[in-house]
PDB file of C-alpha atoms and ligand atoms in Angstrom:
ATOM      1  CA  MET A   1     -36.994  26.799  15.996  1.00  0.00           C
ATOM      2  CA  SER A   2     -34.455  24.076  16.668  1.00  0.00           C
ATOM      3  CA  VAL A   3     -31.032  24.701  18.142  1.00  0.00           C
ATOM      4  CA  TYR A   4     -29.467  23.045  15.113  1.00  0.00           C
ATOM      5  CA  GLY A   5     -30.296  23.489  11.452  1.00  0.00           C
ATOM      6  CA  ASP A   6     -32.717  21.278   9.568  1.00  0.00           C
ATOM      7  CA  THR A   7     -29.940  19.334   7.881  1.00  0.00           C
ATOM      8  CA  ILE A   8     -28.340  18.406  11.184  1.00  0.00           C
ATOM      9  CA  GLN A   9     -31.683  17.412  12.697  1.00  0.00           C
ATOM     10  CA  GLU A  10     -32.659  15.335   9.693  1.00  0.00           C
ATOM     11  CA  HIS A  11     -29.343  13.482   9.367  1.00  0.00           C
ATOM     12  CA  SER A  12     -29.210  12.920  13.090  1.00  0.00           C
ATOM     13  CA  ARG A  13     -32.701  11.403  13.186  1.00  0.00           C
ATOM     14  CA  ASN A  14     -32.249   9.397   9.987  1.00  0.00           C
ATOM     15  CA  PRO A  15     -28.523   8.830   9.646  1.00  0.00           C
ATOM     16  CA  ARG A  16     -27.415   7.552   6.252  1.00  0.00           C
ATOM     17  CA  ASN A  17     -24.941   4.688   6.111  1.00  0.00           C
ATOM     18  CA  TYR A  18     -25.298   3.807   9.790  1.00  0.00           C
ATOM     19  CA  GLY A  19     -24.054   0.309  10.499  1.00  0.00           C
ATOM     20  CA  ALA A  20     -21.170  -2.021   9.842  1.00  0.00           C
ATOM     21  CA  LEU A  21     -19.675  -3.742   6.812  1.00  0.00           C
ATOM     22  CA  GLU A  22     -19.037  -7.464   6.831  1.00  0.00           C
ATOM     23  CA  ASP A  23     -15.491  -7.321   5.520  1.00  0.00           C
ATOM     24  CA  PRO A  24     -14.318  -3.713   5.213  1.00  0.00           C
ATOM     25  CA  ASP A  25     -11.021  -2.803   3.550  1.00  0.00           C
ATOM     26  CA  ILE A  26     -10.555   0.037   6.028  1.00  0.00           C
ATOM     27  CA  ARG A  27     -11.845   0.232   9.575  1.00  0.00           C
ATOM     28  CA  HIS A  28     -10.904   2.930  12.030  1.00  0.00           C
ATOM     29  CA  GLU A  29     -12.342   4.102  15.310  1.00  0.00           C
ATOM     30  CA  ASP A  30     -11.510   6.971  17.604  1.00  0.00           C
ATOM     31  CA  VAL A  31     -12.889   9.102  20.353  1.00  0.00           C
ATOM     32  CA  ASN A  32     -13.408  12.800  20.889  1.00  0.00           C
ATOM     33  CA  PRO A  33     -11.225  13.343  23.957  1.00  0.00           C
ATOM     34  CA  LEU A  34     -13.315  16.344  24.957  1.00  0.00           C
ATOM     35  CA  CYS A  35     -16.473  14.316  25.572  1.00  0.00           C
ATOM     36  CA  GLY A  36     -15.754  10.608  25.122  1.00  0.00           C
ATOM     37  CA  ASP A  37     -18.020  10.202  22.092  1.00  0.00           C
ATOM     38  CA  ARG A  38     -16.745   7.508  19.777  1.00  0.00           C
ATOM     39  CA  VAL A  39     -17.142   6.793  16.068  1.00  0.00           C
ATOM     40  CA  ARG A  40     -16.047   3.936  13.849  1.00  0.00           C
ATOM     41  CA  ILE A  41     -15.833   4.341  10.096  1.00  0.00           C
ATOM     42  CA  GLU A  42     -15.634   1.416   7.705  1.00  0.00           C
ATOM     43  CA  LEU A  43     -14.966   1.548   3.986  1.00  0.00           C
ATOM     44  CA  SER A  44     -15.141  -0.989   1.226  1.00  0.00           C
ATOM     45  CA  LEU A  45     -13.083  -0.232  -1.860  1.00  0.00           C
ATOM     46  CA  THR A  46     -13.390  -1.138  -5.514  1.00  0.00           C
ATOM     47  CA  SER A  47     -10.538  -2.885  -7.333  1.00  0.00           C
ATOM     48  CA  ASP A  48      -9.140   0.531  -8.338  1.00  0.00           C
ATOM     49  CA  ASP A  49      -9.192   1.820  -4.740  1.00  0.00           C
ATOM     50  CA  THR A  50     -12.253   4.004  -5.044  1.00  0.00           C
ATOM     51  CA  ILE A  51     -14.574   4.148  -2.057  1.00  0.00           C
ATOM     52  CA  ASP A  52     -17.508   1.924  -2.847  1.00  0.00           C
ATOM     53  CA  VAL A  53     -19.436   2.000   0.432  1.00  0.00           C
ATOM     54  CA  ALA A  54     -18.821   3.887   3.665  1.00  0.00           C
ATOM     55  CA  ARG A  55     -20.527   3.078   6.967  1.00  0.00           C
ATOM     56  CA  PHE A  56     -20.298   4.485  10.463  1.00  0.00           C
ATOM     57  CA  GLN A  57     -21.321   3.534  13.967  1.00  0.00           C
ATOM     58  CA  GLY A  58     -20.892   5.110  17.338  1.00  0.00           C
ATOM     59  CA  ASP A  59     -22.174   6.894  20.387  1.00  0.00           C
ATOM     60  CA  LEU A  60     -22.427  10.388  19.080  1.00  0.00           C
ATOM     61  CA  CYS A  61     -23.966  13.751  19.739  1.00  0.00           C
ATOM     62  CA  VAL A  62     -26.395  15.217  17.232  1.00  0.00           C
ATOM     63  CA  ILE A  63     -23.736  17.195  15.350  1.00  0.00           C
ATOM     64  CA  ALA A  64     -21.224  14.350  15.142  1.00  0.00           C
ATOM     65  CA  LYS A  65     -23.887  11.918  13.991  1.00  0.00           C
ATOM     66  CA  ALA A  66     -25.105  14.284  11.266  1.00  0.00           C
ATOM     67  CA  ALA A  67     -21.527  14.991  10.178  1.00  0.00           C
ATOM     68  CA  SER A  68     -20.792  11.254   9.988  1.00  0.00           C
ATOM     69  CA  SER A  69     -23.937  10.688   7.946  1.00  0.00           C
ATOM     70  CA  LEU A  70     -23.088  13.486   5.512  1.00  0.00           C
ATOM     71  CA  LEU A  71     -19.430  12.532   5.241  1.00  0.00           C
ATOM     72  CA  THR A  72     -20.155   8.904   4.433  1.00  0.00           C
ATOM     73  CA  GLU A  73     -22.489  10.075   1.678  1.00  0.00           C
ATOM     74  CA  MET A  74     -19.992  12.536   0.248  1.00  0.00           C
ATOM     75  CA  ILE A  75     -16.990  10.227   0.082  1.00  0.00           C
ATOM     76  CA  ALA A  76     -18.696   7.387  -1.778  1.00  0.00           C
ATOM     77  CA  GLY A  77     -17.284   7.218  -5.285  1.00  0.00           C
ATOM     78  CA  ILE A  78     -14.067   9.121  -4.712  1.00  0.00           C
ATOM     79  CA  PRO A  79     -10.556   7.635  -4.816  1.00  0.00           C
ATOM     80  CA  VAL A  80      -9.557   6.627  -1.318  1.00  0.00           C
ATOM     81  CA  SER A  81      -6.286   8.557  -1.601  1.00  0.00           C
ATOM     82  CA  ARG A  82      -8.322  11.754  -2.029  1.00  0.00           C
ATOM     83  CA  ALA A  83     -10.497  10.994   0.985  1.00  0.00           C
ATOM     84  CA  ALA A  84      -7.542  11.768   3.232  1.00  0.00           C
ATOM     85  CA  GLU A  85      -7.542  15.301   1.808  1.00  0.00           C
ATOM     86  CA  PHE A  86     -11.283  15.865   2.135  1.00  0.00           C
ATOM     87  CA  PRO A  87     -11.578  19.556   3.125  1.00  0.00           C
ATOM     88  CA  GLU A  88     -12.841  20.361   6.617  1.00  0.00           C
ATOM     89  CA  GLN A  89     -14.745  23.348   5.280  1.00  0.00           C
ATOM     90  CA  ARG A  90     -16.664  21.167   2.830  1.00  0.00           C
ATOM     91  CA  LEU A  91     -17.983  19.065   5.691  1.00  0.00           C
ATOM     92  CA  LEU A  92     -18.764  22.118   7.813  1.00  0.00           C
ATOM     93  CA  ASP A  93     -20.618  23.701   4.874  1.00  0.00           C
ATOM     94  CA  ALA A  94     -22.626  20.510   4.316  1.00  0.00           C
ATOM     95  CA  LEU A  95     -24.050  20.788   7.841  1.00  0.00           C
ATOM     96  CA  GLN A  96     -25.716  24.058   6.768  1.00  0.00           C
ATOM     97  CA  ALA A  97     -25.595  25.578  10.220  1.00  0.00           C
ATOM     98  CA  GLU A  98     -23.333  27.779  12.237  1.00  0.00           C
ATOM     99  CA  ILE A  99     -21.113  25.469  14.257  1.00  0.00           C
ATOM    100  CA  GLN A 100     -19.886  27.159  17.397  1.00  0.00           C
ATOM    101  CA  PRO A 101     -16.144  26.858  18.001  1.00  0.00           C
ATOM    102  CA  ALA A 102     -16.785  24.639  21.024  1.00  0.00           C
ATOM    103  CA  ARG A 103     -18.652  22.149  18.813  1.00  0.00           C
ATOM    104  CA  ARG A 104     -16.250  22.199  15.871  1.00  0.00           C
ATOM    105  CA  ARG A 105     -14.550  19.065  17.121  1.00  0.00           C
ATOM    106  CA  CYS A 106     -17.924  17.274  17.068  1.00  0.00           C
ATOM    107  CA  ALA A 107     -18.417  18.190  13.420  1.00  0.00           C
ATOM    108  CA  LEU A 108     -14.912  17.157  12.421  1.00  0.00           C
ATOM    109  CA  LEU A 109     -14.643  13.945  14.456  1.00  0.00           C
ATOM    110  CA  PRO A 110     -15.685  11.638  11.597  1.00  0.00           C
ATOM    111  CA  LEU A 111     -13.252  13.368   9.258  1.00  0.00           C
ATOM    112  CA  GLU A 112     -10.397  12.857  11.739  1.00  0.00           C
ATOM    113  CA  VAL A 113     -11.284   9.178  11.945  1.00  0.00           C
ATOM    114  CA  LEU A 114     -11.509   8.898   8.163  1.00  0.00           C
ATOM    115  CA  ARG A 115      -8.119  10.559   7.698  1.00  0.00           C
ATOM    116  CA  SER A 116      -6.436   8.341  10.266  1.00  0.00           C
ATOM    117  CA  GLY A 117      -7.925   5.203   8.761  1.00  0.00           C
ATOM    118  CA  VAL A 118      -6.956   6.153   5.211  1.00  0.00           C
ATOM    119  CA  SER A 119      -3.440   7.218   6.287  1.00  0.00           C
ATOM    120  CA  GLU A 120      -2.917   3.849   7.952  1.00  0.00           C
ATOM    121  CA  TRP A 121      -4.180   2.093   4.855  1.00  0.00           C
ATOM    122  CA  LEU A 122      -1.877   4.130   2.572  1.00  0.00           C
ATOM    123  CA  ARG A 123       1.121   3.217   4.752  1.00  0.00           C
ATOM    124  CA  ARG A 124       0.317  -0.489   4.820  1.00  0.00           C
TER     125      ARG A 124
HETATM  126 FE1  LIG B   1     -19.080  14.513  21.814  1.00  0.00          FE
HETATM  127 FE2  LIG B   1     -20.116  16.084  20.075  1.00  0.00          FE
HETATM  128  S1  LIG B   1     -20.392  16.188  22.247  1.00  0.00           S
HETATM  129  S2  LIG B   1     -18.704  14.517  19.681  1.00  0.00           S
END
């Protein structure tokens, strides 16, 4: 049996939406200060400010990579203003595994980066 659940293993081995966009509307990158792992999230928006495509890149642990993969799948098609309010619990539930408190920051790193990037964009 693996340390992590099947969903985490699968998304970590075959991350969805890994890569960069040529000309993203939103790009934000940040680091988990606890470990130094880094993730960049890029979004392209439709003309009515809905998320069209989301991509991510970074040096990430298994949990953070799976969370980034799942998050970029889940936010496609939603209004960008709502992405800033994406619930933490929804992302944690999507991982389908018990995330120990010490690893919670790993799971939520991409969401922190998404929120910061969207907040900056909303203030522009
Ligand atoms: Fe660094 Fe998970 S150990 S984000």
